[in-house]
Each structure stands twice: as structure tokens, then as C-alpha cells.
Tab-separated table of C-alpha atoms in Angstrom:
chain	number	residue	atom	x	y	z
A	1	MET	CA	-4.433	-17.554	19.654
A	2	ARG	CA	-7.023	-15.182	18.222
A	3	GLN	CA	-5.861	-12.401	15.965
A	4	ALA	CA	-6.418	-8.708	16.555
A	5	LEU	CA	-9.377	-8.432	14.162
A	6	SER	CA	-10.791	-11.946	14.529
A	7	GLY	CA	-14.567	-11.831	14.135
A	8	LEU	CA	-14.564	-8.616	12.097
A	9	LYS	CA	-16.512	-9.147	8.867
A	10	VAL	CA	-15.552	-7.067	5.833
A	11	MET	CA	-17.359	-6.751	2.504
A	12	ASP	CA	-14.872	-5.736	-0.188
A	13	LEU	CA	-16.118	-4.237	-3.471
A	14	THR	CA	-12.762	-2.881	-4.629
A	15	THR	CA	-10.494	-3.754	-7.564
A	16	ASN	CA	-6.916	-3.365	-8.767
A	17	LEU	CA	-4.562	-2.315	-5.953
A	18	PRO	CA	-5.428	0.334	-3.294
A	19	GLY	CA	-8.646	-1.255	-2.020
A	20	PRO	CA	-7.503	-4.880	-2.236
A	21	TYR	CA	-4.255	-4.059	-0.415
A	22	LEU	CA	-6.228	-2.278	2.303
A	23	THR	CA	-8.530	-5.262	2.790
A	24	TRP	CA	-5.541	-7.634	2.582
A	25	LEU	CA	-4.090	-5.860	5.599
A	26	LEU	CA	-7.408	-6.289	7.412
A	27	ALA	CA	-7.439	-9.988	6.492
A	28	ALA	CA	-3.853	-10.368	7.664
A	29	LEU	CA	-4.953	-8.998	11.035
A	30	GLY	CA	-7.628	-11.664	11.256
A	31	ALA	CA	-10.682	-10.085	9.627
A	32	ASP	CA	-12.999	-12.256	7.551
A	33	VAL	CA	-12.845	-10.500	4.166
A	34	LEU	CA	-15.408	-11.283	1.480
A	35	LYS	CA	-14.351	-10.084	-1.968
A	36	VAL	CA	-17.326	-9.320	-4.218
A	37	GLU	CA	-16.839	-9.287	-8.004
A	38	ASN	CA	-19.076	-9.068	-11.044
A	39	PRO	CA	-19.285	-12.529	-12.683
A	40	GLN	CA	-19.121	-10.936	-16.155
A	41	SER	CA	-16.324	-8.429	-15.406
A	42	CYS	CA	-14.079	-9.538	-12.587
A	43	ASP	CA	-11.348	-7.553	-10.863
A	44	PRO	CA	-9.030	-6.483	-13.738
A	45	ALA	CA	-6.045	-7.476	-11.617
A	46	ARG	CA	-7.005	-11.127	-12.139
A	47	VAL	CA	-5.907	-10.885	-15.754
A	48	PHE	CA	-3.625	-7.843	-15.820
A	49	GLU	CA	-0.123	-8.889	-16.919
A	50	SER	CA	-0.933	-12.530	-16.254
A	51	ASP	CA	0.210	-15.542	-18.227
A	52	PRO	CA	-0.207	-19.319	-17.828
A	53	ASP	CA	3.077	-19.692	-15.951
A	54	HIS	CA	2.527	-16.716	-13.623
A	55	PRO	CA	-1.222	-16.303	-13.089
A	56	PHE	CA	-2.591	-13.529	-10.927
A	57	ARG	CA	0.768	-11.954	-10.033
A	58	LEU	CA	-0.578	-8.820	-8.400
A	59	PHE	CA	-3.996	-10.237	-7.688
A	60	GLY	CA	-2.528	-13.220	-5.871
A	61	LEU	CA	-0.425	-11.055	-3.580
A	62	VAL	CA	-3.154	-8.695	-2.396
A	63	ASN	CA	-6.097	-11.083	-2.279
A	64	SER	CA	-4.736	-13.973	-0.270
A	65	TYR	CA	-6.576	-14.784	2.978
A	66	LYS	CA	-9.902	-13.705	1.394
A	67	LYS	CA	-13.094	-15.401	0.236
A	68	SER	CA	-14.717	-14.675	-3.127
A	69	ILE	CA	-18.307	-14.425	-4.274
A	70	THR	CA	-19.800	-13.010	-7.459
A	71	LEU	CA	-22.764	-10.636	-7.691
A	72	ASN	CA	-24.099	-8.900	-10.771
A	73	LEU	CA	-25.481	-5.850	-8.974
A	74	LYS	CA	-27.448	-4.771	-12.038
A	75	HIS	CA	-29.923	-7.519	-11.049
A	76	THR	CA	-32.467	-6.660	-8.372
A	77	THR	CA	-31.999	-10.073	-6.765
A	78	ALA	CA	-28.241	-9.512	-6.512
A	79	ARG	CA	-28.900	-6.265	-4.686
A	80	GLU	CA	-31.211	-8.099	-2.289
A	81	ILE	CA	-28.415	-10.621	-1.663
A	82	SER	CA	-25.951	-7.789	-1.042
A	83	HIS	CA	-28.343	-6.212	1.467
A	84	ARG	CA	-28.538	-9.485	3.357
A	85	LEU	CA	-24.738	-9.676	3.371
A	86	VAL	CA	-24.468	-6.086	4.604
A	87	SER	CA	-26.603	-6.928	7.630
A	88	HIS	CA	-23.895	-9.391	8.704
A	89	CYS	CA	-20.899	-7.092	8.082
A	90	ASP	CA	-18.886	-4.686	10.201
A	91	VAL	CA	-16.969	-2.908	7.429
A	92	PHE	CA	-17.979	-2.136	3.839
A	93	VAL	CA	-15.255	-0.987	1.410
A	94	GLU	CA	-15.977	0.240	-2.135
A	95	GLY	CA	-13.763	1.802	-4.776
A	96	PHE	CA	-16.144	3.266	-7.342
A	97	ARG	CA	-16.531	6.871	-8.412
A	98	PRO	CA	-18.973	9.003	-6.401
A	99	GLY	CA	-22.594	8.182	-7.108
A	100	VAL	CA	-22.111	4.687	-8.532
A	101	MET	CA	-22.986	2.856	-5.326
A	102	ASP	CA	-26.133	4.952	-4.852
A	103	LYS	CA	-27.320	3.857	-8.306
A	104	LEU	CA	-26.708	0.223	-7.328
A	105	GLY	CA	-28.679	0.574	-4.113
A	106	LEU	CA	-25.558	0.263	-1.971
A	107	GLY	CA	-24.792	3.876	-1.098
A	108	TYR	CA	-24.001	4.790	2.488
A	109	ASP	CA	-27.530	5.868	3.397
A	110	ALA	CA	-29.007	2.625	2.079
A	111	VAL	CA	-26.395	0.464	3.798
A	112	LYS	CA	-26.649	2.395	7.083
A	113	SER	CA	-30.410	1.916	7.131
A	114	ILE	CA	-29.834	-1.844	7.021
A	115	ASN	CA	-26.945	-1.905	9.479
A	116	PRO	CA	-26.379	1.234	11.611
A	117	ARG	CA	-23.118	-0.222	12.964
A	118	ILE	CA	-21.540	-0.456	9.529
A	119	ILE	CA	-18.251	1.340	8.880
A	120	TYR	CA	-18.536	2.374	5.253
A	121	VAL	CA	-15.366	3.267	3.345
A	122	SER	CA	-15.316	4.974	-0.051
A	123	LEU	CA	-11.843	4.762	-1.564
A	124	SER	CA	-11.415	7.037	-4.579
A	125	GLY	CA	-8.824	9.053	-6.441
A	126	PHE	CA	-9.999	12.550	-5.620
A	127	GLY	CA	-12.538	12.036	-2.850
A	128	GLN	CA	-16.297	12.449	-2.738
A	129	SER	CA	-16.305	16.213	-3.252
A	130	GLY	CA	-14.383	18.892	-5.106
A	131	PRO	CA	-13.919	19.663	-8.814
A	132	TYR	CA	-12.099	16.394	-9.594
A	133	CYS	CA	-14.330	13.967	-7.687
A	134	HIS	CA	-15.644	12.353	-10.900
A	135	LYS	CA	-12.321	12.488	-12.729
A	136	ALA	CA	-10.405	9.314	-13.597
A	137	GLY	CA	-6.817	8.911	-12.476
A	138	HIS	CA	-4.060	6.604	-11.319
A	139	ASP	CA	-1.166	6.818	-8.878
A	140	LEU	CA	0.999	8.886	-11.235
A	141	ASN	CA	-1.766	11.470	-11.626
A	142	TYR	CA	-2.336	11.858	-7.893
A	143	GLN	CA	1.380	12.300	-7.251
A	144	ALA	CA	1.626	14.797	-10.106
A	145	LEU	CA	-1.133	16.989	-8.674
A	146	ALA	CA	0.027	16.714	-5.050
A	147	GLY	CA	3.456	18.249	-5.620
A	148	SER	CA	5.248	15.174	-4.327
A	149	PHE	CA	6.250	13.993	-7.802
A	150	HIS	CA	7.683	17.392	-8.746
A	151	SER	CA	9.741	17.463	-5.569
A	152	THR	CA	11.665	14.333	-6.519
A	153	PHE	CA	13.539	15.560	-9.584
A	154	ALA	CA	16.019	18.323	-10.180
A	155	THR	CA	15.160	21.304	-12.347
A	156	ASP	CA	17.647	20.213	-15.002
A	157	ALA	CA	16.456	16.605	-15.171
A	158	SER	CA	13.517	14.872	-16.788
A	159	PRO	CA	11.009	13.430	-14.334
A	160	GLN	CA	11.073	9.667	-13.890
A	161	VAL	CA	7.926	7.652	-13.294
A	162	PRO	CA	7.986	6.469	-9.635
A	163	ASN	CA	8.170	2.691	-9.345
A	164	ILE	CA	6.532	2.631	-5.925
A	165	LEU	CA	2.841	3.495	-5.869
A	166	PHE	CA	2.988	5.924	-2.972
A	167	ALA	CA	-0.474	7.419	-3.571
A	168	ASP	CA	-2.203	4.058	-3.998
A	169	LEU	CA	-0.556	2.234	-1.112
A	170	GLY	CA	0.553	4.972	1.277
A	171	GLY	CA	-2.035	7.657	0.625
A	172	GLY	CA	-4.887	5.217	0.076
A	173	SER	CA	-4.430	1.773	1.612
A	174	LEU	CA	-2.478	2.620	4.760
A	175	LEU	CA	-4.367	5.806	5.622
A	176	GLY	CA	-7.612	3.995	4.863
A	177	LEU	CA	-6.592	1.277	7.303
A	178	ALA	CA	-5.909	3.918	9.953
A	179	GLY	CA	-9.355	5.411	9.405
A	180	ILE	CA	-11.072	2.041	9.729
A	181	LEU	CA	-9.256	1.156	12.941
A	182	ALA	CA	-10.133	4.556	14.416
A	183	ALA	CA	-13.789	4.073	13.459
A	184	ILE	CA	-13.823	0.621	15.079
A	185	VAL	CA	-12.590	2.122	18.336
A	186	GLN	CA	-15.154	4.934	18.160
A	187	ARG	CA	-17.935	2.436	17.471
A	188	GLU	CA	-17.074	0.692	20.721
A	189	ASN	CA	-17.963	3.961	22.487
A	190	THR	CA	-20.953	5.085	20.416
A	191	GLY	CA	-22.457	1.836	19.184
A	192	VAL	CA	-22.817	3.169	15.634
A	193	GLY	CA	-20.645	3.161	12.544
A	194	GLN	CA	-19.715	6.020	10.234
A	195	TYR	CA	-18.744	7.024	6.722
A	196	ILE	CA	-15.061	7.320	5.743
A	197	ASP	CA	-14.070	9.288	2.632
A	198	VAL	CA	-10.562	8.154	1.634
A	199	SER	CA	-8.943	10.085	-1.210
A	200	LEU	CA	-5.668	8.884	-2.699
A	201	PHE	CA	-4.893	12.466	-3.677
A	202	ASP	CA	-5.526	13.725	-0.139
A	203	GLY	CA	-3.268	11.011	1.225
A	204	ILE	CA	-0.283	11.643	-1.031
A	205	PHE	CA	-0.671	15.405	-0.572
A	206	SER	CA	-0.401	14.972	3.195
A	207	LEU	CA	2.606	12.672	2.786
A	208	ASN	CA	4.501	15.416	0.943
A	209	LEU	CA	5.206	16.900	4.349
A	210	LEU	CA	8.870	17.712	3.761
A	211	GLY	CA	8.122	19.564	0.550
A	212	GLN	CA	5.375	21.580	2.183
A	213	CYS	CA	7.481	22.453	5.223
A	214	ASN	CA	10.401	23.476	3.041
A	215	PHE	CA	8.106	25.715	0.974
A	216	LEU	CA	6.627	27.334	4.078
A	217	ASP	CA	10.105	28.015	5.457
A	218	THR	CA	11.708	29.364	2.283
A	219	ARG	CA	8.861	30.202	-0.130
A	220	VAL	CA	11.076	28.480	-2.704
A	221	ASP	CA	9.934	25.525	-4.764
A	222	PRO	CA	11.190	22.393	-2.941
A	223	ASN	CA	12.991	20.888	-5.942
A	224	THR	CA	15.233	23.965	-6.223
A	225	ALA	CA	15.759	24.534	-2.506
A	226	ASP	CA	18.876	23.611	-0.592
A	227	SER	CA	17.277	20.887	1.514
A	228	VAL	CA	19.591	18.289	3.001
A	229	LEU	CA	17.010	15.548	2.471
A	230	TRP	CA	17.045	16.145	-1.294
A	231	GLY	CA	20.635	15.015	-1.626
A	232	THR	CA	22.237	18.460	-1.682
A	233	GLN	CA	24.785	17.591	1.008
A	234	PRO	CA	27.453	14.845	1.075
A	235	PHE	CA	26.150	13.066	4.157
A	236	TYR	CA	22.717	12.340	2.601
A	237	HIS	CA	23.416	11.213	-0.910
A	238	VAL	CA	23.627	8.273	-3.307
A	239	TYR	CA	27.043	7.326	-4.691
A	240	ARG	CA	28.228	5.122	-7.554
A	241	THR	CA	30.696	2.353	-6.714
A	242	GLN	CA	33.581	0.932	-8.732
A	243	ASP	CA	31.376	-1.824	-10.185
A	244	ASN	CA	28.664	0.654	-11.219
A	245	ARG	CA	26.368	-0.243	-8.353
A	246	HIS	CA	25.110	2.345	-5.878
A	247	MET	CA	25.465	2.974	-2.187
A	248	ALA	CA	23.249	5.104	0.073
A	249	LEU	CA	24.805	7.334	2.718
A	250	GLY	CA	22.401	8.734	5.305
A	251	ALA	CA	24.762	10.044	7.978
A	252	VAL	CA	22.582	12.974	9.080
A	253	GLU	CA	23.880	13.093	12.647
A	254	PHE	CA	27.433	14.393	13.030
A	255	LYS	CA	28.579	11.288	14.917
A	256	PHE	CA	27.632	9.074	11.970
A	257	TRP	CA	29.287	11.394	9.456
A	258	LYS	CA	32.432	11.414	11.581
A	259	ASN	CA	32.457	7.599	11.676
A	260	PHE	CA	32.083	7.527	7.906
A	261	CYS	CA	35.002	9.887	7.339
A	262	ILE	CA	37.255	7.970	9.711
A	263	THR	CA	36.347	4.619	8.119
A	264	VAL	CA	37.170	5.809	4.585
A	265	GLY	CA	40.400	7.389	5.838
A	266	ARG	CA	39.407	10.976	5.170
A	267	GLU	CA	39.354	12.695	8.543
A	268	ASP	CA	39.874	15.977	6.679
A	269	LEU	CA	36.211	15.776	5.595
A	270	ILE	CA	34.811	15.562	9.113
A	271	TYR	CA	34.092	19.293	9.311
A	272	ARG	CA	32.922	19.542	5.717
A	273	GLN	CA	29.586	17.857	6.375
A	274	TYR	CA	27.698	20.842	4.934
A	275	ASP	CA	30.065	21.782	2.126
A	276	GLY	CA	27.563	20.846	-0.575
A	277	ARG	CA	28.716	20.010	-4.084
A	278	SER	CA	32.457	20.240	-3.464
A	279	ALA	CA	32.246	17.691	-0.638
A	280	ILE	CA	29.878	15.485	-2.649
A	281	ASP	CA	32.472	15.375	-5.431
A	282	GLU	CA	35.173	14.354	-2.950
A	283	VAL	CA	33.056	11.552	-1.489
A	284	SER	CA	32.096	10.417	-4.995
A	285	LYS	CA	35.779	9.923	-5.857
A	286	ILE	CA	36.265	7.885	-2.687
A	287	ILE	CA	33.294	5.589	-3.276
A	288	ARG	CA	34.392	4.887	-6.867
A	289	THR	CA	37.550	3.192	-5.539
A	290	ARG	CA	35.787	0.033	-4.292
A	291	THR	CA	32.958	-2.295	-5.262
A	292	LEU	CA	29.587	-2.307	-3.553
A	293	SER	CA	30.396	-5.605	-1.881
A	294	GLU	CA	33.671	-4.259	-0.540
A	295	TRP	CA	31.996	-1.158	0.901
A	296	SER	CA	29.205	-3.273	2.394
A	297	ASP	CA	31.742	-5.497	4.138
A	298	LEU	CA	33.733	-2.493	5.381
A	299	PHE	CA	30.695	-0.787	6.909
A	300	GLU	CA	28.928	-3.907	8.133
A	301	HIS	CA	29.762	-3.140	11.765
A	302	VAL	CA	30.278	0.631	11.530
A	303	GLU	CA	27.618	3.044	12.774
A	304	ALA	CA	27.644	5.359	9.779
A	305	CYS	CA	24.257	4.758	8.064
A	306	VAL	CA	25.828	3.267	4.942
A	307	THR	CA	23.771	0.722	3.004
A	308	PRO	CA	23.921	-0.921	-0.428
A	309	ILE	CA	21.110	-0.163	-2.860
A	310	LEU	CA	19.607	-3.565	-3.549
A	311	SER	CA	17.429	-4.877	-6.322
A	312	THR	CA	14.026	-6.333	-5.427
A	313	GLU	CA	15.436	-9.851	-5.776
A	314	GLU	CA	18.397	-9.014	-3.543
A	315	ALA	CA	16.095	-7.480	-0.959
A	316	ILE	CA	13.793	-10.514	-0.908
A	317	MET	CA	16.769	-12.850	-0.495
A	318	SER	CA	18.499	-10.689	2.103
A	319	LYS	CA	19.059	-11.835	5.660
A	320	LEU	CA	17.249	-8.721	6.863
A	321	VAL	CA	13.980	-9.617	5.126
A	322	LYS	CA	14.279	-13.237	6.210
A	323	SER	CA	14.996	-12.297	9.820
A	324	ARG	CA	12.021	-9.925	9.896
A	325	LEU	CA	9.720	-12.646	8.484
A	326	LEU	CA	8.558	-10.434	5.627
A	327	TRP	CA	8.669	-13.077	2.907
A	328	VAL	CA	7.922	-16.816	2.787
A	329	ASP	CA	9.628	-19.052	0.245
A	330	ASP	CA	9.939	-22.403	1.973
A	331	GLY	CA	9.188	-24.690	-0.965
A	332	VAL	CA	5.908	-25.746	0.641
A	333	GLU	CA	3.721	-22.715	0.114
A	334	LYS	CA	3.741	-20.430	-2.907
A	335	PRO	CA	6.263	-17.602	-2.287
A	336	HIS	CA	4.416	-14.639	-0.810
A	337	PRO	CA	4.887	-11.584	1.417
A	338	LEU	CA	3.805	-11.580	5.034
A	339	PRO	CA	2.063	-8.663	6.759
A	340	PRO	CA	4.496	-5.827	7.594
A	341	PHE	CA	3.644	-5.718	11.283
A	342	ASN	CA	4.301	-7.944	14.256
A	343	LEU	CA	1.803	-7.968	17.122
A	344	SER	CA	2.816	-10.052	20.121
A	345	GLY	CA	-0.782	-11.048	20.777
A	346	SER	CA	-1.873	-11.506	17.160
A	347	PRO	CA	0.079	-14.062	15.100
A	348	HIS	CA	0.279	-14.024	11.325
A	349	PRO	CA	-2.560	-16.045	9.786
A	350	ASP	CA	-2.073	-19.387	8.097
A	351	TYR	CA	-1.569	-18.768	4.398
A	352	SER	CA	-4.484	-19.236	2.037
A	353	PRO	CA	-4.056	-18.354	-1.651
A	354	ALA	CA	-6.201	-15.831	-3.491
A	355	PRO	CA	-9.578	-17.409	-4.240
A	356	ASP	CA	-10.911	-18.342	-7.647
A	357	LEU	CA	-13.718	-16.164	-8.962
A	358	GLY	CA	-16.876	-17.034	-7.033
A	359	GLN	CA	-15.145	-19.858	-5.180
A	360	HIS	CA	-17.222	-19.339	-2.043
A	361	ASN	CA	-20.599	-18.545	-3.601
A	362	GLU	CA	-22.374	-21.602	-2.235
A	363	SER	CA	-20.824	-21.623	1.226
A	364	VAL	CA	-21.357	-17.890	1.844
A	365	LEU	CA	-24.885	-17.685	0.443
A	366	SER	CA	-25.989	-20.785	2.344
A	367	ILE	CA	-24.807	-19.199	5.594
A	368	ILE	CA	-27.095	-16.206	5.035
A	369	GLY	CA	-30.087	-18.417	4.331
A	370	TYR	CA	-30.193	-19.337	0.639
A	371	SER	CA	-30.879	-22.933	-0.390
A	372	LYS	CA	-28.855	-24.929	-2.911
A	373	GLY	CA	-31.776	-24.719	-5.306
A	374	GLU	CA	-31.903	-20.936	-5.051
A	375	ILE	CA	-28.153	-20.678	-5.561
A	376	LYS	CA	-28.334	-22.826	-8.708
A	377	GLU	CA	-31.086	-20.546	-10.022
A	378	PHE	CA	-28.924	-17.498	-9.308
A	379	VAL	CA	-26.178	-19.037	-11.445
A	380	ARG	CA	-28.592	-19.881	-14.263
A	381	LYS	CA	-29.880	-16.293	-14.385
A	382	GLY	CA	-26.425	-14.712	-14.252
A	383	ILE	CA	-27.098	-13.155	-10.869
A	384	ILE	CA	-23.956	-14.695	-9.373
């Protein structure tokens, strides 16, 4: 069975995480993704936090299913090769600062002149315009400037560095994927591609929807406002258990809160769902009377939105993750995540590990017309 994006050819000039995760999602949907790296300075994720026993931790996860070639775009011949590749591609994704690709002869205007159907994606921290467009940054910086980071800690607490890269993955990769899919549909109607400016800052700013809505309603800074989704009420809160683990209670609807109160034997709390701190203190005392395992067993079949807070290892090993086919660890293939979507007409691809640097140089370049002799000369000159 063909996959949803079978036949779609993607040229990937991104590094680290946001771009590679975006193109990994495309590859997982069946696209043929060609990762292009500089032979002298590869994707930093290949060596970041790696060691002989655990090579390419991050790189291996977000670059499986792809092919790899090397091009030193400072060479004129390498640029000519890239132009030939572009003529065969549907999507072009780059993650450099504004202006860099123009200097390398691979800006949107140059690429569009070669292939008018190309969908060209620039993935950057602050977008292609504005006062910060040339400024360096990482996920923490984008969250800090978007207001989302500030909204997650109380006024009397020190901010904690988020351990999920919401700006990189949510604001960049996922919204970038949405833009590409929309452009593919539009190209079916118009016959031409387009330019997509994906800003990680723009994405995380738009994802701070609750904070923005709360501010518009109250004109009070979200982290000081009495918003139920910031843990200010007993039914939407995190509680410590007897064994110093934590349990999440998300009983927003009254029926779930009522079920919770009945199950813990405190029917007197049913109509105190919005009693704030005093009710939170009461529930805290209750939850401290049992272990996390005991509470999990008690609420296993109760509709009360009560869940244990699991570690990453516990989540990976959980029956939920296994049943949803989100992780493979069968002893045959290297343990790896599977795409987080299930299309009835587009099966998950067969696993292929992240490629070695330049692993597909010869096969890819021969397809677009270069001889073995030419390819050997490219290697000798440091072009690939």
C-alpha cells in the first residue's frame, strides 16, 4: 500500500532539531527525504552528546527514513549539483538565517526559477523579517519572548527551564508541516509552488493561546490570574502521593469531579470544586494517604480524569504507548519512536536507520546524471 506522501521528493538542508523533525514527519508519511550536509561540518546533532555506546542519540531519532548526501556549497560545482537536485524536488527546506541561502545561490528566487513548482520552506527562529530576524536563539529564547514561558511559573517561584522543546517542535516542526501540506494542496489547484516563512517564535507565540485569552479577558498577567488551567483550583492540580510520587487530577467537568470525590470518600467536597486553596489543601491531605500505585489501581476504571505522572521510561514501557504503536523495541530493530499519527490508508514505513554522512552520494548523484568518474573527482576536490 502506498503511503500518503509517496512520490514526494524533499531536499532537506536543516540541522539540529526543528527542521530534521519536520522532515522526519514527511519521511514517515512516505516522502523521499534527501538530507544535505556539508562534508567538512556535518549536522551538529551527529556528534552532540554522543558517545561510542550511544551514537547519534538525537540525530538517529529524527533522521531515520532519510537518505544522506554531502555538498560543500561554497564550491561552484556543488551549487550546480544542488540546482540539478532542485529540479527534481517538490519541497525544499532550509534552516539558515535570512540571506544565507541567497549568498549560496539557493535562495527562493533562484530555486523558483529552476523549478516553479517548488515549495520552499525557510525555518528560522524569528522569521524572515522584523528586528530579530538575524538574531541567534534557541527554544528557551523563543519561549521567553513569546510570554508562554512566563505563564508557567508562579510569581513567588523561580522559573524552571522547560524540558519539552515546545517552540522547536510545536511552533516550528508541526506548524511547518501544516504549512507544507496546505501548499501541496494549493499547488494541485494552481500548478505552482510558493514560499513558506516558518518562525519558531511566531509558532510558540500563537500556541500561548490560553495566556493571551486570559490577558484579554482580565487585563491581568496570566501567571497571577485566577485561571483554572493554571492549577488554582482543586479539580485541575498536581498532588504528591504517600511515596513522594505525583498524580494529576484533571476533573474539569462537574461529573468527573463528583466521581473523584465519591471515590476518595469525601462527598462533602463535591460542591467545593471552585473553593481554591482551601479545597486544594484538603485534596492534598487525601492524596498523601496512599501511594501512586494504589491511587492508580483505585481509579483505573473510574471516570474522574486521574492519572499518574510517569517518567519517560515508564511512559515508553506503558501499555498505553505499546497499544498505540508509538514505540518499537522488539529486539530486532533498534528501539525507536513511530510516527504519532495513524492513517488507515497510509501504513507506517519500514524502519531504516539514520544514514551515515554522505551514504547515498553515489546513488543519488548517478540518478541525476553524474558518472562514477565525476563523482570520484567531486570527492577528491572536497565538493562532496
